[in-house]
């Protein structure tokens, strides 16, 4: 016998978001933050993600405004840049991932860091006013924070900092919140990843759920 | 003051895998399954994923053998196909995602299903002996299972079934395990996603950790 299941994509989204709002504790979020948190939870499959999501004051409003004004999205990994739904972007925004740039391996060797960190060096001409989306590499976030110690370095409009994993991820996100170089969103601790990061961008890109 | 952190990619991997093996309960896995489970946990940032990972008998051995024999990898989403590390693939394997095929929207309307499910229809010429990697859409997995009810439909060598989310994900993975149309790997319940799915493929693709 064939399996019977919901085949209407819009109905699946609606039911998913309703389940999240019924089960997750979202009371501490502003309305602008709540829609971002709901999509991040949706991507993770975990209502237990909610208490780990933190926003700097004004992050959601400023990141959305930057996207609506045409800001590019700078991504640390192809899984992030490929996941962003182009049709949701409000201004035909550029989505940029420099990790596969042929200059990266040599640059990584020269600065004595990972390829993910070296790729951040190549963001410089795009960074002023951009939305940064880091969903994989703690070293990319740490390196960006070190570059931003220089007050002359270009400032992004907002930073989604959600690297995942066991070595450096929690520390890099704590450093982002402590340094506070631009409005930020993090998932505290080990959790994070490209899908959660993409979900935050997709939520900020369009008011349509 | 600049942040100080581990900048050696290989050292980060080694320390991550050591942390996972120290914290996660992996005793029930065979050695061939264990390396797959460790990478899936690594991608999720959660040692709590371990009890949710299930393998059909022989899955890891057969999926690895298929890749070594040159099997293509069929992916339900670009985040999956883009995440697979090409340098780890043992035989220059094709990595195929049909979701952006121009035929998909009309096909979805015709079969009354999601675009993700319609994209699975286009796998047919590649499916015999392939490794399937579903990390996003429960409808893709359900539709594949329904197509495989026909004994004449081509058989994949192995199915990684890890769709994520609140509507249909748990049910689709339970259906895969119950139907058992080919050796499978699932993450039970709501958890899953493209990163976990990519990690399974990357682990099976190379014996190098």
CSV table of C-alpha atoms in Angstrom, one decimal:
chain,number,residue,atom,x,y,z
A,1,UNK,CA,0.0,0.0,0.0
A,2,UNK,CA,1.3,3.5,-0.9
A,3,UNK,CA,2.2,5.9,1.9
A,4,UNK,CA,-0.2,8.7,2.4
A,5,UNK,CA,1.3,12.0,3.6
A,6,UNK,CA,0.9,15.8,3.3
A,7,UNK,CA,2.1,16.8,-0.3
A,8,UNK,CA,1.2,20.5,-0.2
A,9,UNK,CA,4.4,22.5,0.5
A,10,UNK,CA,2.6,25.6,1.9
A,11,UNK,CA,0.5,23.4,4.2
A,12,UNK,CA,3.6,21.7,5.5
A,13,UNK,CA,5.2,25.1,6.3
A,14,UNK,CA,2.0,26.4,8.0
A,15,UNK,CA,1.7,23.3,10.1
A,16,UNK,CA,5.4,23.3,11.0
A,17,UNK,CA,5.4,26.9,12.2
A,18,UNK,CA,2.2,26.2,14.2
A,19,UNK,CA,3.8,23.2,15.9
A,20,UNK,CA,6.8,25.3,16.8
A,21,UNK,CA,4.7,28.2,18.2
A,22,UNK,CA,2.7,25.7,20.3
A,23,UNK,CA,5.7,23.9,21.7
A,24,UNK,CA,8.6,26.4,22.0
A,25,UNK,CA,8.9,29.1,24.6
A,26,UNK,CA,9.3,32.2,22.5
A,27,UNK,CA,8.0,34.8,25.0
A,28,UNK,CA,11.3,36.6,25.5
A,29,UNK,CA,11.7,37.5,21.8
A,30,UNK,CA,10.4,40.7,20.2
A,31,UNK,CA,8.0,40.2,17.3
A,32,UNK,CA,10.9,40.9,14.9
A,33,UNK,CA,13.1,38.4,16.6
A,34,UNK,CA,10.4,35.8,17.0
A,35,UNK,CA,10.0,35.1,13.2
A,36,UNK,CA,13.7,34.6,13.0
A,37,UNK,CA,13.8,32.2,15.9
A,38,UNK,CA,10.9,30.2,14.6
A,39,UNK,CA,12.7,29.6,11.3
A,40,UNK,CA,15.9,28.7,13.0
A,41,UNK,CA,14.0,26.2,15.2
A,42,UNK,CA,12.3,24.9,12.0
A,43,UNK,CA,15.6,24.2,10.3
A,44,UNK,CA,17.0,22.4,13.3
A,45,UNK,CA,13.9,20.2,14.1
A,46,UNK,CA,14.4,21.1,17.7
A,47,UNK,CA,12.1,23.3,19.8
A,48,UNK,CA,14.9,22.8,22.4
A,49,UNK,CA,16.9,25.3,20.3
A,50,UNK,CA,14.9,28.3,21.6
A,51,UNK,CA,16.7,29.0,24.9
A,52,UNK,CA,20.1,28.9,23.0
A,53,UNK,CA,19.1,31.7,20.5
A,54,UNK,CA,20.3,35.2,21.5
A,55,UNK,CA,19.9,38.5,19.7
A,56,UNK,CA,21.7,41.7,20.3
A,57,UNK,CA,19.3,44.6,20.7
A,58,UNK,CA,18.1,45.9,17.4
A,59,UNK,CA,19.7,43.0,15.4
A,60,UNK,CA,16.6,41.8,13.6
A,61,UNK,CA,15.4,45.3,12.7
A,62,UNK,CA,18.8,46.4,11.4
A,63,UNK,CA,19.6,43.2,9.5
A,64,UNK,CA,16.3,43.3,7.8
A,65,UNK,CA,16.7,47.0,6.9
A,66,UNK,CA,20.2,46.3,5.5
A,67,UNK,CA,18.8,43.5,3.3
A,68,UNK,CA,16.0,45.7,2.1
A,69,UNK,CA,18.6,48.4,1.3
A,70,UNK,CA,20.4,45.9,-0.9
A,71,UNK,CA,23.2,44.7,1.4
A,72,UNK,CA,25.1,41.6,0.2
A,73,UNK,CA,25.2,38.5,2.3
A,74,UNK,CA,28.7,37.2,3.0
A,75,UNK,CA,28.8,33.4,3.8
A,76,UNK,CA,31.5,31.3,5.2
A,77,UNK,CA,30.5,28.1,3.4
A,78,UNK,CA,28.8,27.0,0.2
A,79,UNK,CA,26.1,25.1,2.2
A,80,UNK,CA,25.1,28.5,3.6
A,81,UNK,CA,25.3,30.5,0.3
A,82,UNK,CA,23.4,27.7,-1.6
A,83,UNK,CA,20.7,27.4,1.0
A,84,UNK,CA,19.6,31.0,0.9
A,85,UNK,CA,16.3,31.3,-1.1
A,86,UNK,CA,17.1,33.8,-3.8
A,87,UNK,CA,13.3,34.5,-4.4
A,88,UNK,CA,13.0,35.8,-0.8
A,89,UNK,CA,15.8,38.3,-1.1
A,90,UNK,CA,14.2,41.8,-1.2
A,91,UNK,CA,16.6,43.6,-3.5
A,92,UNK,CA,18.3,41.0,-5.7
A,93,UNK,CA,21.0,41.0,-3.0
A,94,UNK,CA,24.4,39.5,-3.9
A,95,UNK,CA,25.2,36.2,-2.0
A,96,UNK,CA,28.9,35.8,-1.7
A,97,UNK,CA,31.0,32.9,-0.6
A,98,UNK,CA,34.8,33.3,-1.1
A,99,UNK,CA,35.9,29.9,0.2
A,100,UNK,CA,36.5,28.5,-3.3
A,101,UNK,CA,38.4,31.5,-4.5
A,102,UNK,CA,41.7,30.3,-6.0
A,103,UNK,CA,43.7,32.7,-3.7
A,104,UNK,CA,42.5,31.1,-0.5
A,105,UNK,CA,44.9,28.1,-0.1
A,106,UNK,CA,48.0,30.3,-0.4
A,107,UNK,CA,46.5,33.0,1.8
A,108,UNK,CA,45.7,30.4,4.4
A,109,UNK,CA,49.3,29.2,4.4
A,110,UNK,CA,50.5,32.8,4.6
A,111,UNK,CA,48.4,33.9,7.6
A,112,UNK,CA,48.7,30.5,9.3
A,113,UNK,CA,45.0,29.9,9.6
A,114,UNK,CA,42.3,27.7,8.1
A,115,UNK,CA,40.9,28.2,4.6
A,116,UNK,CA,37.7,29.4,6.1
A,117,UNK,CA,39.5,32.2,8.0
A,118,UNK,CA,41.5,33.1,4.9
A,119,UNK,CA,38.3,33.4,2.9
A,120,UNK,CA,37.2,36.1,5.3
A,121,UNK,CA,40.1,38.3,4.2
A,122,UNK,CA,38.5,38.4,0.8
A,123,UNK,CA,35.3,39.9,2.2
A,124,UNK,CA,36.9,43.3,2.7
A,125,UNK,CA,35.6,45.0,-0.4
A,126,UNK,CA,32.0,43.8,0.3
A,127,UNK,CA,31.9,44.0,4.1
A,128,UNK,CA,30.8,47.6,4.8
A,129,UNK,CA,27.1,47.4,5.6
A,130,UNK,CA,26.8,43.8,4.6
A,131,UNK,CA,25.0,41.0,6.4
A,132,UNK,CA,27.5,38.3,7.6
A,133,UNK,CA,26.3,34.7,7.8
A,134,UNK,CA,28.7,32.3,9.5
A,135,UNK,CA,27.3,28.8,9.9
A,136,UNK,CA,30.2,26.5,9.8
A,137,UNK,CA,33.7,27.6,10.9
A,138,UNK,CA,34.6,29.0,14.3
A,139,UNK,CA,37.9,30.1,12.8
A,140,UNK,CA,36.0,32.4,10.3
A,141,UNK,CA,34.2,34.1,13.1
A,142,UNK,CA,37.3,34.4,15.3
A,143,UNK,CA,39.3,35.8,12.3
A,144,UNK,CA,36.5,38.3,11.5
A,145,UNK,CA,36.4,39.5,15.1
A,146,UNK,CA,40.2,40.0,15.1
A,147,UNK,CA,40.1,42.0,11.9
A,148,UNK,CA,37.3,44.1,13.3
A,149,UNK,CA,39.5,45.1,16.3
A,150,UNK,CA,41.0,47.6,13.8
A,151,UNK,CA,38.5,50.5,13.9
A,152,UNK,CA,39.4,51.3,10.2
A,153,UNK,CA,38.2,47.8,9.1
A,154,UNK,CA,34.9,48.0,7.2
A,155,UNK,CA,31.8,47.3,9.5
A,156,UNK,CA,29.1,44.9,8.6
A,157,UNK,CA,25.5,45.9,9.3
A,158,UNK,CA,24.8,42.7,11.2
A,159,UNK,CA,26.5,39.4,12.0
A,160,UNK,CA,24.7,36.0,12.2
A,161,UNK,CA,27.3,33.9,14.1
A,162,UNK,CA,26.2,30.3,14.3
A,163,UNK,CA,29.3,28.1,13.8
A,164,UNK,CA,28.7,24.5,15.0
A,165,UNK,CA,30.8,22.0,16.8
A,166,UNK,CA,33.1,20.9,19.6
A,167,UNK,CA,36.2,23.0,19.2
A,168,UNK,CA,36.0,26.7,19.3
A,169,UNK,CA,32.3,27.1,18.3
A,170,UNK,CA,31.0,28.1,21.7
A,171,UNK,CA,34.0,30.3,22.4
A,172,UNK,CA,33.7,32.1,19.1
A,173,UNK,CA,30.1,32.9,19.6
A,174,UNK,CA,30.8,34.1,23.2
A,175,UNK,CA,33.5,36.3,21.7
A,176,UNK,CA,31.1,37.8,19.2
A,177,UNK,CA,28.6,38.8,21.9
A,178,UNK,CA,31.4,40.2,24.1
A,179,UNK,CA,33.1,42.2,21.3
A,180,UNK,CA,29.8,43.4,20.0
A,181,UNK,CA,31.3,44.9,16.8
A,182,UNK,CA,27.9,45.0,15.0
A,183,UNK,CA,24.4,43.8,15.9
A,184,UNK,CA,24.6,40.0,16.2
A,185,UNK,CA,22.6,36.8,16.5
A,186,UNK,CA,24.1,33.6,17.9
A,187,UNK,CA,23.1,30.1,19.0
A,188,UNK,CA,25.0,29.6,22.2
A,189,UNK,CA,27.2,26.6,22.9
A,190,UNK,CA,27.9,23.8,20.4
A,191,UNK,CA,24.7,24.0,18.4
A,192,UNK,CA,24.4,25.9,15.2
A,193,UNK,CA,25.2,25.1,11.6
A,194,UNK,CA,24.5,26.0,8.0
A,195,UNK,CA,20.8,25.2,8.0
A,196,UNK,CA,20.1,27.3,11.1
A,197,UNK,CA,22.2,30.2,9.6
A,198,UNK,CA,20.4,30.0,6.3
A,199,UNK,CA,17.0,30.0,8.1
A,200,UNK,CA,17.9,33.2,9.9
A,201,UNK,CA,18.8,34.9,6.6
A,202,UNK,CA,15.7,33.6,4.9
A,203,UNK,CA,13.5,34.9,7.8
A,204,UNK,CA,15.1,38.3,7.6
A,205,UNK,CA,14.9,38.5,3.8
A,206,UNK,CA,11.1,38.5,3.5
A,207,UNK,CA,8.2,39.3,5.8
A,208,UNK,CA,6.3,36.4,4.1
A,209,UNK,CA,6.2,33.3,6.3
B,1,UNK,CA,43.6,42.1,22.5
B,2,UNK,CA,43.3,39.6,19.7
B,3,UNK,CA,41.5,36.4,20.2
B,4,UNK,CA,43.7,33.3,20.5
B,5,UNK,CA,42.3,30.0,19.1
B,6,UNK,CA,43.2,26.8,17.3
B,7,UNK,CA,44.0,27.7,13.7
B,8,UNK,CA,45.1,24.3,12.4
B,9,UNK,CA,42.2,22.6,10.5
B,10,UNK,CA,43.6,19.1,11.0
B,11,UNK,CA,44.1,19.6,14.7
B,12,UNK,CA,40.5,20.9,15.0
B,13,UNK,CA,39.1,17.7,13.4
B,14,UNK,CA,41.3,15.5,15.5
B,15,UNK,CA,40.2,17.2,18.8
B,16,UNK,CA,36.6,17.2,17.7
B,17,UNK,CA,36.5,13.5,16.9
B,18,UNK,CA,38.3,12.8,20.2
B,19,UNK,CA,35.7,14.8,22.2
B,20,UNK,CA,32.8,13.0,20.5
B,21,UNK,CA,34.4,9.6,21.2
B,22,UNK,CA,34.9,10.6,24.8
B,23,UNK,CA,31.4,11.8,25.4
B,24,UNK,CA,29.0,9.8,23.1
B,25,UNK,CA,27.9,6.3,23.7
B,26,UNK,CA,28.9,4.6,20.5
B,27,UNK,CA,29.2,1.0,21.8
B,28,UNK,CA,26.2,-0.4,19.8
B,29,UNK,CA,27.8,0.5,16.4
B,30,UNK,CA,30.0,-1.7,14.3
B,31,UNK,CA,33.4,-0.2,13.5
B,32,UNK,CA,32.1,0.6,9.9
B,33,UNK,CA,29.0,2.3,11.4
B,34,UNK,CA,31.0,4.1,14.1
B,35,UNK,CA,33.0,6.3,11.8
B,36,UNK,CA,29.7,7.4,10.1
B,37,UNK,CA,28.0,8.1,13.4
B,38,UNK,CA,30.9,10.2,14.6
B,39,UNK,CA,30.8,12.4,11.6
B,40,UNK,CA,27.1,12.8,11.8
B,41,UNK,CA,27.4,13.8,15.5
B,42,UNK,CA,30.3,16.2,14.5
B,43,UNK,CA,28.0,18.0,12.0
B,44,UNK,CA,25.2,18.4,14.5
B,45,UNK,CA,27.3,19.5,17.4
B,46,UNK,CA,25.3,17.1,19.6
B,47,UNK,CA,26.6,13.9,21.2
B,48,UNK,CA,22.9,13.5,22.1
B,49,UNK,CA,22.3,12.6,18.4
B,50,UNK,CA,23.9,9.1,19.0
B,51,UNK,CA,20.9,7.2,20.3
B,52,UNK,CA,18.8,8.5,17.4
B,53,UNK,CA,21.1,7.2,14.6
B,54,UNK,CA,20.0,3.8,13.2
B,55,UNK,CA,21.6,1.7,10.5
B,56,UNK,CA,20.2,-1.3,8.6
B,57,UNK,CA,22.5,-4.3,8.8
B,58,UNK,CA,25.2,-4.0,6.2
B,59,UNK,CA,24.4,-0.4,5.3
B,60,UNK,CA,27.8,1.1,6.0
B,61,UNK,CA,29.7,-1.7,4.2
B,62,UNK,CA,27.4,-1.7,1.2
B,63,UNK,CA,27.2,2.1,0.8
B,64,UNK,CA,31.0,2.4,1.0
B,65,UNK,CA,31.4,-0.4,-1.6
B,66,UNK,CA,28.9,1.3,-3.9
B,67,UNK,CA,30.8,4.6,-3.7
B,68,UNK,CA,34.1,2.8,-4.3
B,69,UNK,CA,32.6,1.2,-7.4
B,70,UNK,CA,31.7,4.6,-8.7
B,71,UNK,CA,28.0,5.0,-7.7
B,72,UNK,CA,26.5,8.4,-8.1
B,73,UNK,CA,25.1,10.3,-5.1
B,74,UNK,CA,21.5,11.5,-5.5
B,75,UNK,CA,20.7,14.4,-3.3
B,76,UNK,CA,17.3,16.0,-2.5
B,77,UNK,CA,18.7,19.6,-2.0
B,78,UNK,CA,21.5,21.8,-3.1
B,79,UNK,CA,22.7,22.2,0.5
B,80,UNK,CA,23.3,18.4,0.4
B,81,UNK,CA,25.0,18.2,-3.0
B,82,UNK,CA,27.1,21.3,-2.3
B,83,UNK,CA,28.3,20.1,1.1
B,84,UNK,CA,29.8,16.8,-0.1
B,85,UNK,CA,33.5,17.1,-0.2
B,86,UNK,CA,34.5,16.2,-3.8
B,87,UNK,CA,38.1,15.4,-2.8
B,88,UNK,CA,36.9,12.6,-0.5
B,89,UNK,CA,34.9,10.8,-3.2
B,90,UNK,CA,36.7,7.6,-4.2
B,91,UNK,CA,35.9,7.3,-7.9
B,92,UNK,CA,35.1,10.9,-9.1
B,93,UNK,CA,31.5,10.0,-8.3
B,94,UNK,CA,28.8,12.1,-9.8
B,95,UNK,CA,26.8,14.2,-7.3
B,96,UNK,CA,23.4,14.9,-8.7
B,97,UNK,CA,20.6,17.2,-7.4
B,98,UNK,CA,17.6,17.5,-9.8
B,99,UNK,CA,15.7,20.0,-7.7
B,100,UNK,CA,16.5,23.0,-10.0
B,101,UNK,CA,15.8,21.1,-13.2
B,102,UNK,CA,13.4,23.3,-15.3
B,103,UNK,CA,11.0,20.3,-15.6
B,104,UNK,CA,10.4,20.2,-11.9
B,105,UNK,CA,7.7,22.9,-11.3
B,106,UNK,CA,5.3,21.5,-14.0
B,107,UNK,CA,6.0,17.9,-12.9
B,108,UNK,CA,5.2,18.8,-9.3
B,109,UNK,CA,1.9,20.4,-10.4
B,110,UNK,CA,1.1,17.3,-12.5
B,111,UNK,CA,1.7,14.7,-9.8
B,112,UNK,CA,0.2,16.9,-7.1
B,113,UNK,CA,3.2,16.9,-4.8
B,114,UNK,CA,6.1,19.1,-3.7
B,115,UNK,CA,9.0,20.1,-6.0
B,116,UNK,CA,11.3,18.0,-3.8
B,117,UNK,CA,9.1,14.9,-4.6
B,118,UNK,CA,8.9,15.7,-8.3
B,119,UNK,CA,12.7,16.0,-8.4
B,120,UNK,CA,12.9,12.4,-7.3
B,121,UNK,CA,11.1,11.3,-10.5
B,122,UNK,CA,14.1,12.6,-12.4
B,123,UNK,CA,16.5,10.3,-10.5
B,124,UNK,CA,15.2,7.3,-12.4
B,125,UNK,CA,18.0,7.0,-15.0
B,126,UNK,CA,20.7,7.3,-12.2
B,127,UNK,CA,19.0,5.4,-9.4
B,128,UNK,CA,20.1,1.7,-10.0
B,129,UNK,CA,23.0,1.1,-7.6
B,130,UNK,CA,23.2,4.7,-6.5
B,131,UNK,CA,23.6,6.1,-3.0
B,132,UNK,CA,20.6,8.3,-2.1
B,133,UNK,CA,21.1,11.2,0.3
B,134,UNK,CA,17.9,12.8,1.5
B,135,UNK,CA,18.6,15.5,4.1
B,136,UNK,CA,15.7,17.9,3.8
B,137,UNK,CA,12.3,16.9,2.4
B,138,UNK,CA,10.1,14.2,4.0
B,139,UNK,CA,8.1,14.3,0.8
B,140,UNK,CA,11.1,13.3,-1.3
B,141,UNK,CA,11.7,10.3,0.9
B,142,UNK,CA,8.0,9.3,1.0
B,143,UNK,CA,7.7,9.7,-2.8
B,144,UNK,CA,10.9,7.5,-3.4
B,145,UNK,CA,9.4,4.8,-1.1
B,146,UNK,CA,6.2,4.9,-3.1
B,147,UNK,CA,8.0,4.6,-6.4
B,148,UNK,CA,10.1,1.7,-5.0
B,149,UNK,CA,6.8,-0.2,-4.2
B,150,UNK,CA,7.0,-1.1,-7.9
B,151,UNK,CA,9.5,-4.1,-8.1
B,152,UNK,CA,10.5,-2.9,-11.6
B,153,UNK,CA,11.6,0.5,-10.4
B,154,UNK,CA,15.5,0.8,-10.2
B,155,UNK,CA,17.0,0.0,-6.8
B,156,UNK,CA,19.6,2.2,-5.1
B,157,UNK,CA,22.5,0.5,-3.3
B,158,UNK,CA,21.8,2.4,-0.1
B,159,UNK,CA,19.5,5.2,1.2
B,160,UNK,CA,20.6,7.9,3.7
B,161,UNK,CA,17.2,9.1,4.9
B,162,UNK,CA,17.6,12.1,7.3
B,163,UNK,CA,14.9,14.6,6.5
B,164,UNK,CA,14.4,17.1,9.3
B,165,UNK,CA,11.4,18.8,10.9
B,166,UNK,CA,8.0,18.8,12.4
B,167,UNK,CA,5.7,17.5,9.7
B,168,UNK,CA,6.3,14.1,8.1
B,169,UNK,CA,10.0,13.8,8.9
B,170,UNK,CA,9.7,11.2,11.7
B,171,UNK,CA,7.0,9.3,9.8
B,172,UNK,CA,9.0,9.2,6.5
B,173,UNK,CA,12.1,7.8,8.3
B,174,UNK,CA,10.0,5.2,10.1
B,175,UNK,CA,8.5,4.2,6.7
B,176,UNK,CA,12.0,3.8,5.2
B,177,UNK,CA,13.0,1.4,8.0
B,178,UNK,CA,9.7,-0.5,7.8
B,179,UNK,CA,9.7,-0.8,3.9
B,180,UNK,CA,13.4,-1.6,3.9
B,181,UNK,CA,13.8,-1.3,0.1
B,182,UNK,CA,17.6,-1.0,0.3
B,183,UNK,CA,20.1,-0.8,3.1
B,184,UNK,CA,19.4,2.5,5.0
B,185,UNK,CA,20.6,4.9,7.6
B,186,UNK,CA,18.2,7.2,9.5
B,187,UNK,CA,18.1,9.7,12.3
B,188,UNK,CA,14.9,8.9,14.1
B,189,UNK,CA,12.4,11.5,15.0
B,190,UNK,CA,12.5,15.2,14.1
B,191,UNK,CA,16.3,15.5,14.0
B,192,UNK,CA,18.2,15.3,10.7
B,193,UNK,CA,19.1,17.8,8.0
B,194,UNK,CA,21.5,18.5,5.2
B,195,UNK,CA,24.6,18.8,7.4
B,196,UNK,CA,24.1,15.4,9.1
B,197,UNK,CA,23.3,13.8,5.7
B,198,UNK,CA,26.4,15.3,4.1
B,199,UNK,CA,28.5,14.1,7.0
B,200,UNK,CA,27.3,10.5,6.4
B,201,UNK,CA,28.2,10.7,2.7
B,202,UNK,CA,31.6,12.2,3.5
B,203,UNK,CA,32.3,9.5,6.1
B,204,UNK,CA,31.4,6.7,3.7
B,205,UNK,CA,33.4,8.3,0.8
B,206,UNK,CA,36.8,8.0,2.4
B,207,UNK,CA,38.4,5.9,5.1
B,208,UNK,CA,40.6,8.9,6.0
B,209,UNK,CA,39.3,10.7,9.1
